[in-house]
């Protein structure tokens, strides 16, 4: 079991080392249990909106302890896949399962999966800590997790500031803190680096790798290919609703090409 955040801070002070709240702090929740089974299993997933085919026969799986990049041009179907996985849309065919169950069938979904799909759903007059307290209360999450999550994302010092005073990057961190409240096994993140400066992007990369090293699993959608190449170990590329690549990052770039070169060769040139 990991030491509590308070114990870590006390040890740091006694050693004379500064306590950094800018992360990447390790989440003090109990270490996650890894399993040989896939954490996410998407099979033959298809979704249409009228005449538009948003996802067509999409299949992939995420092993425990991995960080997987879901890549593709605007309109390729990435967000549709994430929405179906999180129970926000119903597929016309196929399935998207988390630990063998649909999202809506999970007993306590916030304790299984934490998601960041959009940033900005805040009461601007409420401070960061109170925003998380409301979410924790609604999800039956212990209130101690509020300050732990704020420390993990580097917002402990800004916890009492009104959210309207937060920068875009700080709001993105607050959204991630909300996703971490339930100590989930899986993180599903859509453009999590949006608004982060170079230091924040480095922090996010280190945090996600640490989350996976602790047994967590990450599915991250992003357009920042250079950063994705330094963060993920598996890649799923979708184009026009179809999966055009699905492999480990090492296999995808084994011939010496960069992820960007492979991506550009596999995806359409049509403007979205």
Coordinates of C-alpha atoms in Angstrom, one line a residue:
X1 CA 0.0 0.0 0.0
X2 CA 1.3 3.4 -0.8
X3 CA 2.0 5.9 1.9
X4 CA -0.5 8.7 2.3
X5 CA 0.2 12.1 0.7
X6 CA 0.5 13.6 4.2
X7 CA 3.2 11.1 5.1
X8 CA 5.1 11.9 1.9
X9 CA 5.0 15.6 2.7
X10 CA 6.1 15.1 6.3
X11 CA 9.1 12.9 5.2
X12 CA 10.1 15.5 2.6
X13 CA 10.0 18.3 5.1
X14 CA 12.1 16.3 7.6
X15 CA 14.7 15.6 5.0
X16 CA 15.0 19.3 4.2
X17 CA 13.8 18.7 0.6
X18 CA 11.1 21.1 -0.8
X19 CA 7.6 19.7 -1.3
X20 CA 6.5 20.1 -4.9
X21 CA 2.8 20.4 -5.5
X22 CA 3.4 20.8 -9.2
X23 CA 3.7 17.0 -9.6
X24 CA 3.9 14.5 -10.7
X25 CA 2.9 13.3 -7.3
X26 CA 1.9 9.6 -7.0
X27 CA -1.7 8.9 -6.2
X28 CA -2.0 7.8 -2.5
X29 CA -4.9 5.5 -3.2
X30 CA -4.4 1.8 -2.7
X31 CA -2.3 0.2 -5.5
X32 CA -4.5 -1.1 -8.3
X33 CA -4.9 -4.7 -9.0
X34 CA -3.6 -5.8 -12.4
X35 CA -5.2 -8.7 -14.4
X36 CA -4.3 -10.8 -17.3
X37 CA -7.6 -9.9 -18.9
X38 CA -8.0 -6.8 -21.1
X39 CA -9.3 -3.8 -19.2
X40 CA -11.1 -2.5 -22.4
X41 CA -12.5 -4.7 -25.1
X42 CA -14.0 -3.0 -28.2
X43 CA -15.4 -5.5 -30.8
X44 CA -16.9 -4.8 -34.2
X45 CA -18.2 -1.4 -32.9
X46 CA -20.3 0.6 -35.4
X47 CA -22.2 3.8 -34.9
X48 CA -24.2 5.9 -37.3
X49 CA -25.7 9.4 -37.0
X50 CA -28.3 9.5 -39.7
X51 CA -26.4 8.8 -43.0
X52 CA -23.0 9.5 -41.4
X53 CA -21.0 6.5 -40.4
X54 CA -19.0 7.7 -37.4
X55 CA -17.5 4.3 -36.5
X56 CA -17.4 1.2 -38.7
X57 CA -16.4 -2.2 -37.3
X58 CA -13.9 -0.8 -34.8
X59 CA -12.1 -3.3 -32.7
X60 CA -9.2 -3.1 -30.2
X61 CA -8.3 -4.1 -26.7
X62 CA -6.3 -2.4 -23.9
X63 CA -4.2 -4.6 -21.6
X64 CA -3.8 -3.7 -17.9
X65 CA -0.8 -1.4 -17.2
X66 CA -0.7 0.1 -20.7
X67 CA -1.0 3.6 -22.2
X68 CA -2.7 3.5 -25.6
X69 CA -3.0 6.5 -28.0
X70 CA -6.3 6.7 -30.0
X71 CA -5.3 8.8 -33.0
X72 CA -7.0 10.1 -36.1
X73 CA -7.9 13.2 -38.0
X74 CA -10.8 15.4 -36.9
X75 CA -14.1 13.6 -37.7
X76 CA -12.3 10.2 -37.9
X77 CA -14.5 8.7 -35.1
X78 CA -12.3 8.9 -32.1
X79 CA -14.8 10.8 -29.9
X80 CA -17.6 8.6 -31.0
X81 CA -15.7 5.5 -29.8
X82 CA -15.0 7.2 -26.5
X83 CA -18.6 8.2 -26.0
X84 CA -19.8 4.6 -26.7
X85 CA -17.2 3.3 -24.3
X86 CA -18.4 5.6 -21.6
X87 CA -22.1 4.9 -22.1
X88 CA -22.9 8.3 -23.6
X89 CA -24.0 6.8 -27.0
X90 CA -25.4 3.5 -28.0
X91 CA -23.7 1.5 -30.8
X92 CA -25.7 0.2 -33.7
X93 CA -23.5 -2.9 -33.7
X94 CA -20.8 -4.4 -31.6
X95 CA -19.8 -3.7 -28.1
X96 CA -17.4 -1.7 -25.9
X97 CA -16.7 -3.3 -22.6
X98 CA -14.8 -2.2 -19.5
X99 CA -13.6 -5.1 -17.4
X100 CA -16.1 -7.3 -19.3
X101 CA -19.1 -5.0 -18.7
X102 CA -20.8 -2.1 -20.4
X103 CA -20.3 1.2 -18.6
X104 CA -23.9 1.4 -17.6
X105 CA -23.7 -2.0 -15.9
X106 CA -20.7 -1.1 -13.7
X107 CA -21.7 -1.0 -10.1
X108 CA -19.7 2.1 -9.2
X109 CA -18.4 3.5 -12.5
X110 CA -16.4 6.4 -11.0
X111 CA -14.4 3.8 -9.0
X112 CA -13.6 1.9 -12.2
X113 CA -13.1 4.6 -14.9
X114 CA -12.2 8.3 -14.7
X115 CA -12.9 10.3 -17.9
X116 CA -11.9 13.7 -19.3
X117 CA -13.9 14.4 -22.5
X118 CA -14.4 18.1 -22.1
X119 CA -13.0 20.9 -19.9
X120 CA -15.1 23.8 -18.7
X121 CA -18.1 22.3 -16.9
X122 CA -17.5 24.4 -13.8
X123 CA -19.3 26.9 -11.6
X124 CA -17.0 29.9 -12.1
X125 CA -17.7 31.2 -8.6
X126 CA -16.9 28.0 -6.9
X127 CA -13.3 27.2 -5.8
X128 CA -11.4 24.1 -7.0
X129 CA -11.8 22.2 -3.7
X130 CA -15.5 22.8 -3.5
X131 CA -16.0 21.7 -7.1
X132 CA -14.4 18.4 -6.3
X133 CA -16.3 18.1 -3.0
X134 CA -19.6 18.2 -4.8
X135 CA -18.5 15.5 -7.3
X136 CA -17.1 13.3 -4.5
X137 CA -20.4 13.6 -2.5
X138 CA -22.5 12.7 -5.5
X139 CA -20.4 9.7 -6.3
X140 CA -20.1 8.5 -2.7
X141 CA -16.3 9.1 -2.7
X142 CA -14.5 9.8 0.6
X143 CA -13.9 13.5 1.0
X144 CA -10.2 12.8 1.8
X145 CA -9.8 12.0 -1.9
X146 CA -10.5 15.7 -2.8
X147 CA -7.2 17.0 -1.3
X148 CA -5.3 13.9 -2.4
X149 CA -6.4 14.4 -6.0
X150 CA -5.6 18.2 -5.9
X151 CA -2.1 17.4 -4.7
X152 CA -1.6 14.8 -7.4
X153 CA -2.5 17.2 -10.2
X154 CA -0.5 20.1 -8.6
X155 CA -3.4 22.3 -7.6
X156 CA -3.1 22.1 -3.8
X157 CA -2.0 25.8 -3.5
X158 CA -4.8 26.9 -5.8
X159 CA -7.5 24.8 -4.2
X160 CA -9.3 27.8 -2.5
X161 CA -9.2 30.1 -5.6
X162 CA -12.3 30.6 -7.6
X163 CA -12.3 28.5 -10.8
X164 CA -12.9 31.6 -12.9
X165 CA -9.4 32.7 -12.0
X166 CA -7.8 29.5 -13.3
X167 CA -5.9 29.4 -16.5
X168 CA -7.0 26.9 -19.2
X169 CA -4.2 24.5 -18.1
X170 CA -5.3 24.7 -14.5
X171 CA -8.9 23.9 -15.5
X172 CA -7.6 20.9 -17.4
X173 CA -5.7 19.8 -14.3
X174 CA -8.9 20.2 -12.2
X175 CA -10.8 18.1 -14.7
X176 CA -8.2 15.4 -14.4
X177 CA -8.4 15.6 -10.6
X178 CA -12.2 15.0 -10.9
X179 CA -11.4 11.9 -13.0
X180 CA -9.1 10.6 -10.3
X181 CA -11.5 11.0 -7.3
X182 CA -12.7 7.4 -7.4
X183 CA -9.2 5.9 -7.6
X184 CA -10.1 4.4 -11.0
X185 CA -8.4 1.5 -12.8
X186 CA -8.9 3.1 -16.2
X187 CA -8.4 6.7 -17.4
X188 CA -10.1 7.8 -20.7
X189 CA -8.7 11.2 -21.7
X190 CA -9.7 13.3 -24.8
X191 CA -7.0 15.9 -25.6
X192 CA -5.7 16.1 -22.0
X193 CA -2.7 18.3 -22.9
X194 CA -5.0 21.0 -24.2
X195 CA -4.0 24.3 -22.5
X196 CA -1.0 22.9 -20.8
X197 CA 2.4 24.7 -21.1
X198 CA 5.6 22.8 -21.8
X199 CA 6.1 22.1 -18.1
X200 CA 2.5 20.9 -17.8
X201 CA 2.8 18.6 -20.8
X202 CA 5.9 17.0 -19.3
X203 CA 4.1 16.6 -16.0
X204 CA 1.2 14.9 -17.7
X205 CA 3.4 12.5 -19.6
X206 CA 5.2 11.5 -16.4
X207 CA 1.9 11.2 -14.5
X208 CA 0.4 8.9 -17.1
X209 CA 3.4 6.7 -17.2
X210 CA 3.4 6.5 -13.4
X211 CA -0.3 5.7 -13.4
X212 CA 0.3 2.8 -15.8
X213 CA 3.4 1.6 -13.8
X214 CA 1.1 1.4 -10.7
X215 CA -1.2 -1.0 -12.7
X216 CA -3.6 1.5 -14.1
X217 CA -4.6 1.6 -17.8
X218 CA -4.9 4.7 -20.0
X219 CA -6.7 5.5 -23.3
X220 CA -5.7 8.9 -24.5
X221 CA -6.9 10.7 -27.7
X222 CA -4.6 13.5 -28.9
X223 CA -3.5 15.4 -32.0
X224 CA -0.1 16.1 -30.5
X225 CA 1.8 13.2 -32.2
X226 CA 5.3 14.2 -30.9
X227 CA 4.0 14.1 -27.3
X228 CA 2.0 10.9 -27.9
X229 CA 5.1 9.2 -29.2
X230 CA 6.8 9.9 -25.8
X231 CA 3.9 8.8 -23.7
X232 CA 2.1 5.7 -25.1
X233 CA 3.2 2.1 -25.7
X234 CA 0.3 1.1 -27.9
X235 CA -1.4 2.9 -30.8
X236 CA -4.8 2.7 -32.4
X237 CA -5.2 4.9 -35.5
X238 CA -8.7 5.5 -37.0
X239 CA -9.6 7.2 -40.3
X240 CA -13.1 7.8 -41.7
X241 CA -14.5 5.5 -38.9
X242 CA -12.2 2.6 -39.6
X243 CA -9.2 1.3 -37.7
X244 CA -6.2 1.6 -40.0
X245 CA -3.5 0.6 -37.5
X246 CA -3.5 -1.3 -34.2
X247 CA -0.2 -2.3 -32.7
X248 CA 2.5 -1.5 -30.2
X249 CA 4.3 1.8 -30.8
X250 CA 7.6 -0.1 -31.2
X251 CA 6.2 -2.3 -33.9
X252 CA 4.6 0.7 -35.7
X253 CA 7.9 2.6 -36.0
X254 CA 10.2 -0.5 -36.3
X255 CA 11.4 0.5 -39.8
X256 CA 12.8 3.8 -38.6
X257 CA 9.9 6.0 -39.5
X258 CA 8.5 8.4 -36.9
X259 CA 4.9 8.1 -35.6
X260 CA 4.0 11.3 -37.5
X261 CA 5.3 9.8 -40.8
X262 CA 3.3 6.6 -40.2
X263 CA 0.2 8.5 -39.2
X264 CA 0.3 10.8 -42.3
X265 CA 0.8 7.8 -44.6
X266 CA -2.2 6.0 -43.1
X267 CA -4.8 8.8 -42.8
X268 CA -6.7 10.7 -45.4
X269 CA -5.7 14.1 -46.7
X270 CA -9.2 15.5 -46.8
X271 CA -9.7 18.6 -44.6
X272 CA -12.0 18.0 -41.7

